[in-house]
Structures are given as C-alpha cells and as structure tokens.
mmCIF file of C-alpha atoms in Angstrom:
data_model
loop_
_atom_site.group_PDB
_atom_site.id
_atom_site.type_symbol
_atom_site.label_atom_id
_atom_site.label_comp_id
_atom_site.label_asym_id
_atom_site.label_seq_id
_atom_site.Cartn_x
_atom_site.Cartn_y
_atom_site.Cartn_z
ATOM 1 C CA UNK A 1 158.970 223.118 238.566
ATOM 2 C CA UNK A 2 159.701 219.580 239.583
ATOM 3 C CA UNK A 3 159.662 217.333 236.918
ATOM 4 C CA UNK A 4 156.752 214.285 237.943
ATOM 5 C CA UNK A 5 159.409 211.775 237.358
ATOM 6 C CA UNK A 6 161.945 212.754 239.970
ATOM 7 C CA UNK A 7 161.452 210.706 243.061
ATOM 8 C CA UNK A 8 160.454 207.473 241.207
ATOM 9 C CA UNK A 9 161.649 204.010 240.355
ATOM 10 C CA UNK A 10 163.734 204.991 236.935
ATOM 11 C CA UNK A 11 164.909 201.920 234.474
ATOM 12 C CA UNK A 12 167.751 202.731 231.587
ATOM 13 C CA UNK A 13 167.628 201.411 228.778
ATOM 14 C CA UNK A 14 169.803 201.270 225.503
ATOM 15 C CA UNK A 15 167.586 202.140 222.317
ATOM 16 C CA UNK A 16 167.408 198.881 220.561
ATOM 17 C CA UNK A 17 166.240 197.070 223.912
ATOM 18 C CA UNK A 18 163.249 195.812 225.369
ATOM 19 C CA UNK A 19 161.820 196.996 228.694
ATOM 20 C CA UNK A 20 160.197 195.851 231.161
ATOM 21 C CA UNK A 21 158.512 197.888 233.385
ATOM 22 C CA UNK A 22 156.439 196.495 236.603
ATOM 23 C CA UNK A 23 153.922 196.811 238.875
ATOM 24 C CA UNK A 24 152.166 195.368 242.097
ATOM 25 C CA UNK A 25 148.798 196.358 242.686
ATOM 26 C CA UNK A 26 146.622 195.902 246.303
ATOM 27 C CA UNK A 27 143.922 194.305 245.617
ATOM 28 C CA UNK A 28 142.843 190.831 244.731
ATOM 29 C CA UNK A 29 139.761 191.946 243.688
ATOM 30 C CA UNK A 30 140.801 194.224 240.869
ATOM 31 C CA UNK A 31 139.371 192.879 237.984
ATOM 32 C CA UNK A 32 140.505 195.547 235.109
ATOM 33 C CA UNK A 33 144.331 196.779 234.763
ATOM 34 C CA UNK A 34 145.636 200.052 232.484
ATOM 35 C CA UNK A 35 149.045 201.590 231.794
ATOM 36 C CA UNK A 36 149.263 205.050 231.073
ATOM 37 C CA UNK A 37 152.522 206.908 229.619
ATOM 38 C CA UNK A 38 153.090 210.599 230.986
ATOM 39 C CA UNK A 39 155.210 212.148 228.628
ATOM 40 C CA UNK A 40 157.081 215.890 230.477
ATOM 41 C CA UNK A 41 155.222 218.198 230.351
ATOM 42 C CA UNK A 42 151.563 216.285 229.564
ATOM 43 C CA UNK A 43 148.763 214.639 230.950
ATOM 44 C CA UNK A 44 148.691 210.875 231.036
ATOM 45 C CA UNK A 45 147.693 209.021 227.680
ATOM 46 C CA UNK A 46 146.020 205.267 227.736
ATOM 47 C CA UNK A 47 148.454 202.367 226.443
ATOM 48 C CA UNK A 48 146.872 198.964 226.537
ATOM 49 C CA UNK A 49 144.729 197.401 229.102
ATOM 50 C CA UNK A 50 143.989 193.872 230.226
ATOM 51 C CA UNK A 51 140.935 191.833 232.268
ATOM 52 C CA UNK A 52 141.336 189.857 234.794
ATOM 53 C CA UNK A 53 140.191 187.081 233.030
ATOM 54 C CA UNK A 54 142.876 187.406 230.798
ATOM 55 C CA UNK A 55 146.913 186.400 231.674
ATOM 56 C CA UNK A 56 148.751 188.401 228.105
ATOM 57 C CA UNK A 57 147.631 191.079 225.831
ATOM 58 C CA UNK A 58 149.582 192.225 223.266
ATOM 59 C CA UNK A 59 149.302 195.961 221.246
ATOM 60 C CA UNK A 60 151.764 197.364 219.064
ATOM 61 C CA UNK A 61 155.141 197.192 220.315
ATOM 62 C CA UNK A 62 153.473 196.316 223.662
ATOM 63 C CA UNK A 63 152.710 193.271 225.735
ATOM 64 C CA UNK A 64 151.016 193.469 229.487
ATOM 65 C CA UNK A 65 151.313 190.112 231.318
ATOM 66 C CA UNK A 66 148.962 189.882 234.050
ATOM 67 C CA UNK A 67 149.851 187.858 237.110
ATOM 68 C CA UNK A 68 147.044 187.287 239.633
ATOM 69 C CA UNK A 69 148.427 184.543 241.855
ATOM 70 C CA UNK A 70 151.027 187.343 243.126
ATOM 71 C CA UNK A 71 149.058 190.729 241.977
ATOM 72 C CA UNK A 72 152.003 191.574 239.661
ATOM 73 C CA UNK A 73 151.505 193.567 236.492
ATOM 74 C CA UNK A 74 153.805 193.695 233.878
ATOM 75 C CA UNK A 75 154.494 195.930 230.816
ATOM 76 C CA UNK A 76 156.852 194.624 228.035
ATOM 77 C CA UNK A 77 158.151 197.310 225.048
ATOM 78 C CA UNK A 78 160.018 195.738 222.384
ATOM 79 C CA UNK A 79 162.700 197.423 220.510
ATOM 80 C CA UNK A 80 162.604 200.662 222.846
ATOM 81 C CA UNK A 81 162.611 203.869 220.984
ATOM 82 C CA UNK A 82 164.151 207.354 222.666
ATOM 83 C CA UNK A 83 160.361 207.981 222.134
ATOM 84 C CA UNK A 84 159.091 205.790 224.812
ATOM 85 C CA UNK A 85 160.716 207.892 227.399
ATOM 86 C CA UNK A 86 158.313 208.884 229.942
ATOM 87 C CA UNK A 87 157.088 207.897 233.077
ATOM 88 C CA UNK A 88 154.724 204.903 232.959
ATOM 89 C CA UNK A 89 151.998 204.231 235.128
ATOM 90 C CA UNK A 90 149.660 200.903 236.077
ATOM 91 C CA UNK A 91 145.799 201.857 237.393
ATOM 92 C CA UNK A 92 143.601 199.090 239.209
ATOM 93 C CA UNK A 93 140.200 199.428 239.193
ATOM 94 C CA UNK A 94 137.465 197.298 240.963
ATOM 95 C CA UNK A 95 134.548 197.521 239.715
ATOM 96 C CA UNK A 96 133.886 201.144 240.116
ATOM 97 C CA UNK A 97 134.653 204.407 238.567
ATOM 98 C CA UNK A 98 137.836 205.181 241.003
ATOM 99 C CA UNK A 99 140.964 203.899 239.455
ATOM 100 C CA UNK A 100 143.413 203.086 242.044
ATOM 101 C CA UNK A 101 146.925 204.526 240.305
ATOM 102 C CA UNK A 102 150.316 203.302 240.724
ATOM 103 C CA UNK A 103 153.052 205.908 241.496
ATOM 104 C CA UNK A 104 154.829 205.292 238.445
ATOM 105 C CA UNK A 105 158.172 203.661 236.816
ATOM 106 C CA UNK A 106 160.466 206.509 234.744
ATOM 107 C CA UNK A 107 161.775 205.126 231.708
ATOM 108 C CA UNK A 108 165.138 206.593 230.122
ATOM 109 C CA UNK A 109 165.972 205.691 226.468
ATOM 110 C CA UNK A 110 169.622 206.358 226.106
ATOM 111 C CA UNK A 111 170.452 206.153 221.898
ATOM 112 C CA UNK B 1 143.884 214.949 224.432
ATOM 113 C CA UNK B 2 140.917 213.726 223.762
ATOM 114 C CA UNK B 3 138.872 216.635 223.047
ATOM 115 C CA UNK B 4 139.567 217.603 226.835
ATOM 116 C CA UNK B 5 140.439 221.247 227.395
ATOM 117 C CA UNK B 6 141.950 223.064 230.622
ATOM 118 C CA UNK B 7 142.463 226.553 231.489
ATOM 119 C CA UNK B 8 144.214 228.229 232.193
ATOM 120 C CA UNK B 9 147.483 226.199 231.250
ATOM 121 C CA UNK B 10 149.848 228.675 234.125
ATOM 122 C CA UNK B 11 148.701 230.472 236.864
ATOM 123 C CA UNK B 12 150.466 232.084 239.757
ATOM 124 C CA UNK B 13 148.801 233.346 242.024
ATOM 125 C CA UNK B 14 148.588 234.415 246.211
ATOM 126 C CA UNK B 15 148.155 232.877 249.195
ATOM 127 C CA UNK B 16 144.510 233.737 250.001
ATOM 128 C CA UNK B 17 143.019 234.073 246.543
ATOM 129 C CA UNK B 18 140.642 232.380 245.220
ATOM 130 C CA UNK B 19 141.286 230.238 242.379
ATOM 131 C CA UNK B 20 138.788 228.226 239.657
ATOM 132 C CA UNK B 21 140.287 225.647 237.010
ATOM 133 C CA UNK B 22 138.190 224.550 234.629
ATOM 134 C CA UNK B 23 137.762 221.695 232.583
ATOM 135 C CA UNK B 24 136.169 221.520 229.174
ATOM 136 C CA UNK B 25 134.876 218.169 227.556
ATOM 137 C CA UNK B 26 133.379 217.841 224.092
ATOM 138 C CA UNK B 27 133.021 213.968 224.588
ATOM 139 C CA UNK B 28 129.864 213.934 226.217
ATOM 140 C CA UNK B 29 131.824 211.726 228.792
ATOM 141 C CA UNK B 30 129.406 210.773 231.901
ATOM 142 C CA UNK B 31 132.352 210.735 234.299
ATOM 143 C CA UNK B 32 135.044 213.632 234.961
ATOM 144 C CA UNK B 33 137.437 213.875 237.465
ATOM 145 C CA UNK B 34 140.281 216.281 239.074
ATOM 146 C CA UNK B 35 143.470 215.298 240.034
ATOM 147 C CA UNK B 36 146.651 216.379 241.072
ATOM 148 C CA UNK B 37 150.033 215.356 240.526
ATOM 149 C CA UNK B 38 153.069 216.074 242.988
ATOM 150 C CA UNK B 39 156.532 214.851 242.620
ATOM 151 C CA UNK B 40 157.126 211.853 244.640
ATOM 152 C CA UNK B 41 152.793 211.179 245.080
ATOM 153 C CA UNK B 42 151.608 210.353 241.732
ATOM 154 C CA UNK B 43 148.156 211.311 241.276
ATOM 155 C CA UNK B 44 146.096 211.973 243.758
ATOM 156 C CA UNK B 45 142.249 212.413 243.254
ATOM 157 C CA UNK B 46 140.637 215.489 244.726
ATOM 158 C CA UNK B 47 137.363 215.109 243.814
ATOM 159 C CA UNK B 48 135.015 213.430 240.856
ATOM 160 C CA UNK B 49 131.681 213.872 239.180
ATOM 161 C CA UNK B 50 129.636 210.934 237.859
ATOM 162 C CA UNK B 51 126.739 213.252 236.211
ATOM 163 C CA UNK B 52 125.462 216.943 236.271
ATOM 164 C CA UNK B 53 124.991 218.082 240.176
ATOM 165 C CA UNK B 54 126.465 214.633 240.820
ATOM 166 C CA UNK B 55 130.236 214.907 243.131
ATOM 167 C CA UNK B 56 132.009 213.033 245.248
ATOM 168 C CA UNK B 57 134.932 213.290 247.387
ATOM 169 C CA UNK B 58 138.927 212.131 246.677
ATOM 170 C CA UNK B 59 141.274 211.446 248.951
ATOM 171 C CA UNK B 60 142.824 214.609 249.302
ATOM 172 C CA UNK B 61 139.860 217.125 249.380
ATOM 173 C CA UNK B 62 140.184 219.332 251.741
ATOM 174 C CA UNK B 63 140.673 223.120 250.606
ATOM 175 C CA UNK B 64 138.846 222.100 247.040
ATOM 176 C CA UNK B 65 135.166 222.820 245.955
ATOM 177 C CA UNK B 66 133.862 221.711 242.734
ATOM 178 C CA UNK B 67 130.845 221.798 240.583
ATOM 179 C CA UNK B 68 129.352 220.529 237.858
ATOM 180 C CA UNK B 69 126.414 222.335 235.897
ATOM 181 C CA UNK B 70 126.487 221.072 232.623
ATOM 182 C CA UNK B 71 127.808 218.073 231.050
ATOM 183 C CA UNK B 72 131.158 219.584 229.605
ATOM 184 C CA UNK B 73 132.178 221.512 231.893
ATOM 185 C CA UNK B 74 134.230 220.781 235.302
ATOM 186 C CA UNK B 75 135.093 223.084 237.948
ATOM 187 C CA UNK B 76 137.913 222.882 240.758
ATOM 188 C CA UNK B 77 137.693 225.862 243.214
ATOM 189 C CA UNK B 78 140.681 226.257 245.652
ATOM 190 C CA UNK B 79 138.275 229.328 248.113
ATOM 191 C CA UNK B 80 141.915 229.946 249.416
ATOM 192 C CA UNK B 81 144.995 229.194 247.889
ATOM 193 C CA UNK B 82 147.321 227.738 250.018
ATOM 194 C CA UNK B 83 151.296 226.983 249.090
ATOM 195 C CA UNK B 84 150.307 223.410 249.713
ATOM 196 C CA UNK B 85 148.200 223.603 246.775
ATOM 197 C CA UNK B 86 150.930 224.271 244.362
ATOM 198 C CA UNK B 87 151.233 222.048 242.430
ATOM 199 C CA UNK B 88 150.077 220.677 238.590
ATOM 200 C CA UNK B 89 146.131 219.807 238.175
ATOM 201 C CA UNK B 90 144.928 217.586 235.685
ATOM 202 C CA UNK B 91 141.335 216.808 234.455
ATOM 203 C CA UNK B 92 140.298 213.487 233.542
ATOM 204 C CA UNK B 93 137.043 212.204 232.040
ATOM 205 C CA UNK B 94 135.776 208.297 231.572
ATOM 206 C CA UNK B 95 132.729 206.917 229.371
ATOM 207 C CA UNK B 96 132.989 204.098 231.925
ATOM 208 C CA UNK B 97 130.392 201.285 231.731
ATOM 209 C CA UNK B 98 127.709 200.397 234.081
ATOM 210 C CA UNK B 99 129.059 197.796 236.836
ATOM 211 C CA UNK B 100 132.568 199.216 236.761
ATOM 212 C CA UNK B 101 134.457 196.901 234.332
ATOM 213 C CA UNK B 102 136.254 199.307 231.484
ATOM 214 C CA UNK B 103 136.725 202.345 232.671
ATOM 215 C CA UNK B 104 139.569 204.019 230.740
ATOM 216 C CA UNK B 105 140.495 207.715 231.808
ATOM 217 C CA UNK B 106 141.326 210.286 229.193
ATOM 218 C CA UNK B 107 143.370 213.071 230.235
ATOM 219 C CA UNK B 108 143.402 216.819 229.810
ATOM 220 C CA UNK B 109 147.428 218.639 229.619
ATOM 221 C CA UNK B 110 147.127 220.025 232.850
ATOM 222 C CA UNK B 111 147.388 223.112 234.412
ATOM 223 C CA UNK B 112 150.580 224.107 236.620
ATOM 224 C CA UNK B 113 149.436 226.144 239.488
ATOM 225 C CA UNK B 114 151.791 228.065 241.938
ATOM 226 C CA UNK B 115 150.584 229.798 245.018
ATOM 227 C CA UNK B 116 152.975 232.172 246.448
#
C-alpha cells in the first residue's frame, strides 16, 4: 500500500545535519504539545513533549521550541542520523483526552 | 509498543463482511483509542473509550462500532466493510491525568486492512 508519508511536507537532509522540522497548531488554548516519529511500517512512538508554560525543552539529540505568540511548534535534531528518517508528527491537546494531530513533516536522511 | 497488541496485523477481506480489530493492552491504561491513518489525512480518530462501557465518538465514525468490556481489551467493528474503509488502523492507549494536562498516547503497530 501507500506509504503514510507520500502526500506530505518532506525535508532532506545530509547525515551530519541538523533538522528542523515545524509545526502550527489551531488553538491558543492548547496548553500541552507532543511529537511523535512514525517510522514505515509502525505505529507512532512519543519523542519529547513540552507545556505551555514552558518556551524550550531539550531531550537527547532533541530540542522543541515552543512559540505561543504565533502558535508555532518547533522540533530541532542535532547531528541527523539515516535513523531519524520517518515521518514526524506534532499533537495539541487542550485540556482533554483528544489530541488534536498534525498531518505530519517526512524527514529523509540522505548519508 | 508499549505492551499494546493488535490483531490481526493483515486482513483482506470483502465488501459486505463484517470485520472486528482488536486491541490488547497490558498497561492497565484508563484511556484507549482507534484510529486510522490514510495517505494524505494523517490520523483520524474513529472512536475512543475513557473506561469499561465508557465510548465516545471521532470524527470519522460512521460505518464503525466499538466496545469495550474489560479494561485491556478494545474492539473496532466495521458491520460492513466498505472500500472506503481500507485503509491501516492503529490502537492507541493514554494513562492521561485528571483535568487533561499530560496525556501522552502510546501506540499499537497497526493493522493494514483492505476491503475488496
């Protein structure tokens, strides 16, 4: 079948590189952000995630910058690996159970 | 994945048929949901559970049943399978905390579903 990241926003990068991948979400009253990474053939696996109290979080290799004046999300991976290839996704959520998912930025690691 | 289990993995099956996906949890999770994921759409939620006897609609239920009798276990029901429906189903479940707040989804590996 179709692979789930045909169809989407796609960034290349050079192994070596960082990436950044972003996302606008609707709603000014989101108040708690995640990115997923959907690797082919899987289901989507939590990266990092951020409050809205918060503007930077940082993980391993990963940084999520949170802008709320202009509901812009951001995902930074440093030194990109052929690894990270996959299709990455942001989720809102607002105070309820019912994340609000972005459709999703494929990432191609060329070596 | 997170001690999440779907099955089957494949199925093909006709227009007309009945089909049931299930979703297995040994996380004791309060929250499970289905969704499914089209080229193009992203995921789409068809319907969610937030306890035992306790579902909701998505935004793209129509044609889809579920039902929830015990904790672990989460059913999706197509009553008849429409080529429309084809298309890869994934399970999620979330510990969530009361008031919203955290509320990170774990995901099962999906299950790839064509109706011919």
């Amino acid at each position: 079948g179709e692979s789930v990241g045909l169809h989407l926003p796609t960034l290349s990068v050079q192994e070596g590189d960082n990436s950044i991948i972003n996302c606008a979400y609707s709603n000014s009253a989101s108040d708690y952000f995640i990115w997923y990474k959907q690797e082919s053939g899987k289901g989507p696996q939590f990266i990092i995630d951020i409050r809205s109290n918060m503007d930077k979080r940082q993980g391993q290799r990963v940084t999520v910058l949170l802008n709320k004046t202009v509901k812009h999300l951001s995902l930074q991976i440093a030194a990109t690996q052929p690894g990270d290839s996959a299709v990455y996704f942001c989720a809102e959520n607002r105070k309820s159970y019912i994340p609000t998912f972005g459709r999703g930025t494929s990432l191609i690691v060329h070596p | 994945d997170a001690g999440i289990t779907q099955s089957p993995r494949h199925k093909v099956t006709e227009t007309g048929t009945p089909v049931t996906l299930r979703c297995h949890q040994t996380e004791n999770h309060r929250y499970m949901y289905w969704y499914r994921q089209d080229p193009g759409h992203g995921l789409r939620l068809i319907h969610y559970s937030y306890g035992v006897k306790d579902t909701d609609k998505g935004e793209v239920s129509d044609g889809y049943s579920v039902s929830r009798s015990k904790t672990e276990d989460f059913l999706l029901t197509l009553e008849s399978a429409t080529s429309s429906q084809t298309s890869v189903y994934f399970c999620a479940i979330s510990e969530a905390t009361s008031g919203g707040g955290k509320n990170i989804q774990y995901f099962g590996a999906g299950t790839r579903l064509s109706v011919l």
